[in-house]
Amino acid sequence: MKNISILVLEDEPFQRLIAVTALRQLGLERIHEAADGAEALARLEACGGVDIVLCDLRMAGMDGLAFLRHASQAGTVRSVILSSEVEPELRQATISMIRCLGFHFLGDLGKPFNIEHAEALLGRHTPQPADMKPIREFIEPLGLDEILRGLGQGEFEAWFQPKFHLESEKMQGAEVLARWRHPQHGILPPSRFLPAMEAHGLIDRLFWQLLAQGLTLQQDLARAGQQVNLAFNLQPQQLSDQDLAERVGKALADAGVPGKSLTFELTETGLLEAPAASLESLVRLRLLGCGLAMDDFGAGYSSLDRLCELPFSQVKLDAVFVRKLVSQPRSGAIISSAVALANAMDMTLVVEGVETVEQRERLLSLGCQVAQGYLFARPQDRHSFYALLSSTSSAGSH
């Protein structure tokens, strides 16, 4: 058991101390700990992954559910033990989600921490066969100096994941994602640099570099008689900058690109208690003609309340509902309700995570129109995206 690596995700310091102490008593030596999901992802990035995560669900910042989704995408966790006080129906739904995300579910420890129960659950962990690759080969985290050098050299690139009309398969826009074209390590995903950027306040600098690249692409497309709506992710802290909308407006004017060509995606969990400055930024962006999308719709606490209060023009349905579409019949009811809600509020609904033809056909039957996912296209660099647009005269704005 001593060779098992484990991450304790618990926001309450005393509970976390109890868990870590008990695990050491059981002989575990490779123990990591974190107080919220964002810190946990950074820990996983630094250590290269763990065998097991002991996961609480309710916490400030990124909660346990969002953490599990991100950890699943990064491939940095093999097994999950729940340790949270939630109602039975919520616990069962969470267990279903954990399995759908591809984790091994070892059991529910509950609270308070029970060392005998924990030992029994840890005993369910099966060691990884010697001939299998590790969770992820250890990657030395790139330091702040290296990231600053990359920013200064313009090595961070805008990549594009297209959104398509489900029926016609015509492109309806694209989400802009960050990649690092590193001179030694090649193309690096966000998991290699975003946690460090967030920790050192560099997200805004990355955002403006990606926006500039996106506007340059739109200028090239305009000269070819084409246009495409590009969606950029905004962090909650960026909204508190009162100059945000003014700077976006100037960038649009300098590029000769209309505001309707841009959409800004915001996660609902980051807007739970949006200050007045953030609300002002959202209104000003909409006044510029830009779209606003609520990302990961349905994964947070108060999506419906936020939709009523904030000037969104689009909602992006969290991919977890698509993943459970076949195995969990209630997912279909939720998706069709989201379609009706978006139509009633005159918003565009974008379904995330479409990977199979079966999912596409089911979504069409539920009334969905716009989607993104690997079934249609993976994220691609500027040249591949431009070639895709040039090969189909189907690009259009929302």
XYZ file of C-alpha atoms in Angstrom:
398
model
C 0.000 0.000 0.000
C 2.897 2.356 0.670
C 3.524 2.749 -3.082
C 0.054 4.190 -3.694
C 0.059 7.902 -4.494
C -2.977 9.812 -3.240
C -4.331 13.360 -3.375
C -6.535 14.597 -0.514
C -8.921 17.285 -1.810
C -10.623 18.846 1.216
C -11.263 22.546 1.858
C -11.621 22.309 5.656
C -8.069 22.384 7.126
C -8.823 20.264 10.204
C -10.597 17.559 8.200
C -7.714 17.560 5.736
C -5.194 17.170 8.553
C -7.153 14.222 10.001
C -7.233 12.493 6.604
C -3.548 13.031 5.839
C -2.494 11.882 9.324
C -4.641 8.731 9.098
C -3.291 7.884 5.634
C 0.265 8.176 6.942
C -0.675 5.800 9.774
C -1.820 3.338 7.105
C 1.669 3.448 5.612
C 1.086 5.768 2.659
C 4.051 7.994 1.900
C 3.173 9.686 -1.397
C 0.419 12.008 -0.152
C -0.531 15.321 -1.760
C -3.156 17.743 -0.480
C -5.206 20.643 -1.801
C -7.908 22.985 -0.524
C -9.830 23.446 -3.797
C -10.051 22.100 -7.317
C -7.705 24.625 -8.920
C -4.979 23.920 -6.368
C -5.537 20.180 -6.825
C -5.065 20.435 -10.606
C -1.840 22.369 -10.064
C -0.604 19.673 -7.636
C -1.388 16.957 -10.183
C 0.412 18.877 -12.902
C 3.465 19.238 -10.679
C 3.671 15.569 -9.634
C 2.551 13.984 -12.902
C -0.619 12.357 -11.552
C -1.781 10.125 -8.695
C -3.349 6.696 -8.282
C -6.252 7.862 -6.084
C -7.974 11.115 -5.203
C -9.877 11.375 -1.913
C -12.422 13.939 -3.053
C -14.724 16.328 -1.239
C -17.443 17.930 -3.376
C -18.531 21.169 -1.748
C -15.883 23.850 -1.464
C -15.220 27.461 -2.352
C -13.521 28.081 -5.676
C -13.478 25.142 -8.097
C -15.636 22.408 -6.549
C -15.053 18.664 -6.593
C -17.243 18.025 -9.626
C -15.430 20.531 -11.821
C -12.101 19.202 -10.571
C -13.026 15.633 -11.550
C -14.045 16.755 -15.030
C -10.735 18.558 -15.575
C -8.721 15.690 -14.067
C -10.477 13.265 -16.401
C -9.526 15.355 -19.430
C -5.921 15.605 -18.242
C -5.645 11.874 -17.426
C -3.923 12.531 -14.102
C -6.082 10.382 -11.759
C -6.920 6.659 -11.915
C -9.328 6.086 -9.019
C -11.691 8.109 -6.835
C -12.864 7.801 -3.240
C -15.671 10.164 -2.276
C -15.474 11.928 1.076
C -18.408 14.323 1.242
C -21.635 14.918 3.131
C -24.268 14.887 0.384
C -27.782 13.490 0.059
C -28.166 9.893 -1.200
C -29.604 10.870 -4.596
C -26.786 13.366 -5.147
C -24.216 10.808 -4.072
C -25.575 8.259 -6.546
C -25.599 10.791 -9.373
C -22.028 11.782 -8.555
C -20.924 8.146 -8.573
C -22.495 7.753 -12.018
C -20.610 10.834 -13.218
C -17.331 9.529 -11.824
C -17.731 6.275 -13.743
C -18.785 8.078 -16.927
C -15.614 10.156 -16.684
C -13.605 6.935 -16.825
C -12.399 6.730 -13.230
C -12.338 3.593 -11.073
C -14.764 4.283 -8.206
C -13.430 2.688 -5.030
C -16.246 3.720 -2.704
C -17.779 6.397 -0.517
C -15.885 7.187 2.685
C -18.339 9.824 3.875
C -17.611 11.976 6.924
C -16.216 11.987 9.540
C -13.057 10.177 8.407
C -12.984 6.515 9.447
C -9.544 4.902 9.232
C -10.822 1.295 9.046
C -13.241 2.164 6.243
C -10.502 4.082 4.433
C -8.152 1.098 4.662
C -10.831 -1.176 3.187
C -11.450 1.195 0.268
C -7.736 1.611 -0.414
C -7.521 -2.167 -0.522
C -9.790 -2.149 -3.575
C -7.119 -0.322 -5.561
C -5.461 -2.600 -8.099
C -1.820 -1.821 -8.891
C -1.110 -0.804 -12.450
C 0.416 -3.699 -14.445
C 4.163 -3.363 -14.997
C 3.808 -3.416 -18.772
C 1.371 -0.495 -18.810
C 2.485 3.082 -19.194
C 2.129 5.215 -16.060
C -0.854 7.523 -15.656
C 1.238 10.105 -17.385
C 5.000 10.124 -17.747
C 6.488 12.605 -15.331
C 6.858 16.008 -16.928
C 8.946 18.623 -15.218
C 6.653 21.617 -14.734
C 7.808 24.606 -16.716
C 8.788 27.474 -14.465
C 7.733 31.107 -14.425
C 10.889 32.306 -16.185
C 10.283 29.884 -19.051
C 6.638 30.965 -19.378
C 7.632 34.647 -19.389
C 10.221 33.890 -22.065
C 7.553 32.126 -24.137
C 5.158 35.051 -23.795
C 7.886 37.455 -24.814
C 8.812 35.355 -27.852
C 5.207 34.982 -29.020
C 5.239 31.195 -28.641
C 1.665 30.971 -27.320
C -0.796 30.364 -30.139
C -4.505 30.606 -30.691
C -5.933 27.233 -31.708
C -9.500 26.816 -32.841
C -12.191 24.226 -32.103
C -15.062 24.692 -34.568
C -18.744 24.707 -33.648
C -21.039 23.086 -36.203
C -24.710 22.998 -37.067
C -25.766 19.477 -36.159
C -27.950 18.888 -39.195
C -26.160 20.689 -42.036
C -22.681 20.340 -40.466
C -21.940 23.916 -41.511
C -19.544 25.785 -39.281
C -21.146 28.187 -36.835
C -17.992 29.647 -35.295
C -15.093 28.421 -33.202
C -13.803 28.497 -29.643
C -10.280 29.868 -29.257
C -7.969 27.715 -27.128
C -4.374 28.304 -26.036
C -1.411 26.144 -27.068
C 2.302 26.677 -26.476
C 4.593 25.946 -29.416
C 7.655 25.293 -27.291
C 11.031 25.180 -29.090
C 12.144 22.050 -27.180
C 8.921 20.305 -26.112
C 6.715 20.911 -29.158
C 3.006 21.715 -28.856
C 2.021 21.901 -25.175
C -1.590 21.759 -23.888
C -3.036 24.259 -21.367
C -2.441 21.844 -18.472
C 1.289 22.532 -18.858
C 1.049 26.302 -18.373
C -2.382 27.596 -17.298
C -2.076 26.708 -13.567
C 1.224 28.590 -13.336
C -0.174 31.501 -15.331
C -3.183 31.708 -13.032
C -0.943 31.577 -9.969
C 1.229 34.432 -11.244
C -1.453 36.655 -12.761
C -0.487 36.096 -16.401
C -3.868 35.002 -17.778
C -4.706 38.520 -18.941
C -1.458 38.803 -20.880
C -2.173 35.485 -22.609
C -5.737 36.594 -23.378
C -4.657 39.722 -25.243
C -2.129 37.777 -27.300
C -4.796 35.246 -28.305
C -7.317 38.013 -29.083
C -4.813 39.768 -31.347
C -4.164 36.524 -33.229
C -7.893 35.884 -33.587
C -8.542 39.373 -34.964
C -5.678 38.958 -37.455
C -7.302 35.750 -38.684
C -10.628 37.540 -39.051
C -8.954 40.281 -41.110
C -7.519 37.624 -43.459
C -10.930 35.960 -43.745
C -12.641 39.274 -44.449
C -10.294 39.875 -47.376
C -11.365 36.482 -48.714
C -15.042 37.395 -48.286
C -15.559 35.158 -45.239
C -16.338 35.727 -41.584
C -16.440 33.554 -38.494
C -17.460 34.167 -34.909
C -14.606 33.490 -32.498
C -15.257 32.756 -28.817
C -12.647 33.608 -26.182
C -12.617 32.444 -22.571
C -12.658 35.188 -19.934
C -11.685 34.685 -16.301
C -13.830 36.344 -13.586
C -10.921 38.494 -12.398
C -10.579 39.980 -15.888
C -14.143 41.299 -15.716
C -13.272 43.481 -12.734
C -10.917 45.486 -14.966
C -12.980 48.532 -15.892
C -10.824 49.061 -19.001
C -11.650 45.615 -20.430
C -14.506 46.650 -22.717
C -12.698 49.800 -23.835
C -9.610 47.791 -24.780
C -11.723 45.219 -26.643
C -13.490 48.046 -28.485
C -10.172 49.616 -29.503
C -8.819 46.253 -30.686
C -11.946 45.740 -32.798
C -11.711 49.240 -34.267
C -8.002 48.912 -35.058
C -8.638 45.590 -36.794
C -11.752 46.822 -38.606
C -13.706 43.866 -37.235
C -17.322 44.193 -36.007
C -18.179 43.361 -32.403
C -20.597 40.641 -33.515
C -17.559 38.635 -34.635
C -16.566 37.993 -31.019
C -18.145 35.977 -28.224
C -16.787 35.790 -24.706
C -17.315 32.607 -22.708
C -17.561 32.718 -18.917
C -18.022 29.859 -16.492
C -21.124 30.249 -14.350
C -19.258 29.285 -11.161
C -16.972 32.279 -11.589
C -19.933 34.663 -11.610
C -21.718 33.589 -8.454
C -21.143 36.921 -6.789
C -20.141 39.201 -9.634
C -19.190 42.677 -8.337
C -20.606 45.816 -9.915
C -17.441 46.326 -12.000
C -17.870 42.869 -13.551
C -21.513 43.528 -14.388
C -20.527 46.812 -16.019
C -17.923 45.035 -18.161
C -20.498 42.467 -19.308
C -22.988 45.167 -20.307
C -20.307 47.167 -22.132
C -19.151 44.108 -24.093
C -22.742 43.501 -25.192
C -23.079 47.172 -26.165
C -20.083 46.649 -28.460
C -22.124 43.940 -30.199
C -20.125 41.055 -28.749
C -21.846 37.868 -27.656
C -21.642 36.444 -24.144
C -21.831 32.714 -23.482
C -22.357 30.924 -20.184
C -19.876 28.062 -20.358
C -20.413 24.680 -18.647
C -24.119 25.410 -18.244
C -25.667 23.042 -15.714
C -22.416 22.259 -13.893
C -22.616 25.106 -11.380
C -24.910 26.170 -8.586
C -27.164 28.880 -9.933
C -27.178 28.782 -13.719
C -30.818 29.826 -14.062
C -30.402 32.779 -11.714
C -27.322 33.952 -13.607
C -29.135 33.648 -16.930
C -31.852 35.967 -15.625
C -29.456 38.555 -14.214
C -26.655 38.733 -16.775
C -26.821 39.667 -20.480
C -25.935 36.296 -21.989
C -26.676 35.587 -25.645
C -25.540 31.963 -25.634
C -25.383 28.988 -23.296
C -22.987 26.058 -23.662
C -24.373 22.857 -22.207
C -21.790 20.986 -20.170
C -20.392 17.883 -21.882
C -21.308 15.642 -18.942
C -24.931 15.558 -20.129
C -23.893 14.303 -23.561
C -21.608 11.662 -22.060
C -24.522 10.292 -20.026
C -27.070 10.605 -22.828
C -27.221 6.884 -23.604
C -26.691 5.471 -20.105
C -28.823 7.951 -18.154
C -32.306 8.631 -19.621
C -32.777 11.758 -17.485
C -29.988 13.447 -19.440
C -32.259 13.562 -22.479
C -34.962 15.346 -20.489
C -32.423 17.879 -19.229
C -31.084 18.554 -22.721
C -34.552 19.012 -24.248
C -35.424 21.376 -21.386
C -32.253 23.358 -22.074
C -33.286 23.611 -25.732
C -36.713 24.961 -24.747
C -35.172 27.379 -22.256
C -32.682 28.751 -24.779
C -35.401 29.180 -27.407
C -37.695 30.953 -24.942
C -34.903 33.338 -23.917
C -33.792 33.922 -27.536
C -30.340 32.443 -26.903
C -28.165 30.064 -28.874
C -27.611 26.680 -27.218
C -24.266 25.024 -27.955
C -23.864 21.398 -26.861
C -20.321 20.478 -25.834
C -18.567 17.140 -26.032
C -20.248 15.476 -29.040
C -18.040 12.533 -29.993
C -20.234 9.893 -31.692
C -22.778 9.710 -34.491
C -25.224 8.164 -32.021
C -24.974 11.240 -29.798
C -25.445 13.535 -32.786
C -28.619 11.740 -33.907
C -30.044 11.752 -30.388
C -29.299 15.454 -29.943
C -31.002 16.243 -33.240
C -34.101 14.377 -32.071
C -34.086 16.523 -28.908
C -34.073 19.739 -30.921
C -30.398 20.715 -30.568
C -28.902 22.694 -33.432
C -25.313 23.739 -32.640
C -22.549 21.590 -31.143
C -18.821 21.175 -30.809
C -16.772 18.076 -30.141
C -14.354 15.573 -31.597
C -17.021 14.110 -33.893
C -16.738 17.269 -35.985
C -13.232 18.578 -35.372
C -10.472 18.639 -32.813
C -8.709 21.891 -31.884
C -6.405 22.938 -34.719
C -3.817 25.576 -35.404
C -4.424 28.705 -37.472
C -3.250 27.242 -40.781
C -5.364 24.082 -40.489
C -8.380 26.114 -39.389
C -7.951 28.578 -42.258
C -7.698 25.674 -44.698
C -10.887 24.174 -43.268
C -12.712 27.463 -43.680
C -11.369 27.939 -47.194
C -12.461 24.446 -48.227
C -16.062 25.037 -47.225
C -17.712 28.401 -47.801
C -19.847 27.638 -44.767
C -18.423 29.853 -42.083
C -20.960 32.145 -40.491
C -21.572 34.151 -37.400
C -24.111 33.228 -34.703
